[in-house]
Amino acid sequence: DVQHLAPTPPGQEVVCRARVIVVDGATVTFQIEARDQDDLIARGLHKRVIIHKDRFAARVRRKTT
């Protein structure tokens, strides 16, 4: 859920920051923002789920065999 707030001209540097604000079991919620040299250009929330790579790989293998 990210809002784009302003354009950035070509050649300007963009800095993105993410901060963990909630951990609920395997779900992690980040507050994010992006700024160019002049303005805040984007902000919002991003959620990710932590996975166990061995279990995930096993599920993928089952689907490919």
XYZ file of C-alpha atoms in Angstrom:
65
model
C 0.000 0.000 0.000
C 2.263 2.772 -1.302
C 1.280 6.263 -2.420
C 3.268 7.937 -5.180
C 3.382 11.602 -4.232
C 5.694 13.398 -6.656
C 7.793 12.831 -9.778
C 11.591 12.741 -9.752
C 13.533 14.259 -12.636
C 16.000 11.974 -14.441
C 19.429 11.979 -12.844
C 18.332 12.799 -9.296
C 19.282 10.426 -6.512
C 16.452 8.648 -4.686
C 16.868 7.396 -1.121
C 14.464 4.735 0.185
C 14.005 3.878 3.853
C 12.094 1.072 5.511
C 11.365 0.709 9.213
C 9.836 -2.360 10.872
C 6.749 -1.204 12.752
C 4.896 -4.471 13.508
C 5.876 -8.120 13.818
C 2.871 -10.429 14.099
C 4.007 -14.044 13.980
C 5.580 -14.548 10.571
C 4.176 -11.287 9.155
C 6.383 -8.195 9.253
C 4.989 -4.739 8.446
C 7.301 -1.983 7.256
C 6.718 1.746 7.040
C 8.457 2.941 3.881
C 9.316 6.261 2.306
C 11.282 7.442 -0.693
C 12.784 10.899 -1.140
C 14.572 12.573 -3.993
C 16.855 15.568 -3.523
C 13.887 17.907 -3.008
C 10.768 16.088 -1.834
C 9.101 13.089 -0.282
C 8.082 11.152 -3.417
C 6.442 8.028 -1.955
C 5.254 6.620 1.374
C 3.228 3.745 2.674
C 3.150 0.325 4.285
C 4.573 -2.947 3.009
C 3.948 -6.410 4.493
C 6.107 -9.490 4.044
C 5.824 -13.006 5.411
C 8.897 -14.791 6.719
C 9.281 -18.222 5.138
C 11.339 -21.262 6.070
C 13.440 -21.803 2.969
C 13.807 -25.586 3.434
C 10.037 -26.109 3.674
C 9.484 -23.752 0.738
C 12.075 -25.585 -1.390
C 10.460 -28.923 -0.528
C 7.060 -27.652 -1.669
C 8.568 -26.411 -4.938
C 10.285 -29.771 -5.519
C 6.975 -31.618 -4.993
C 5.357 -29.491 -7.685
C 8.161 -30.087 -10.207
C 8.353 -33.878 -9.897
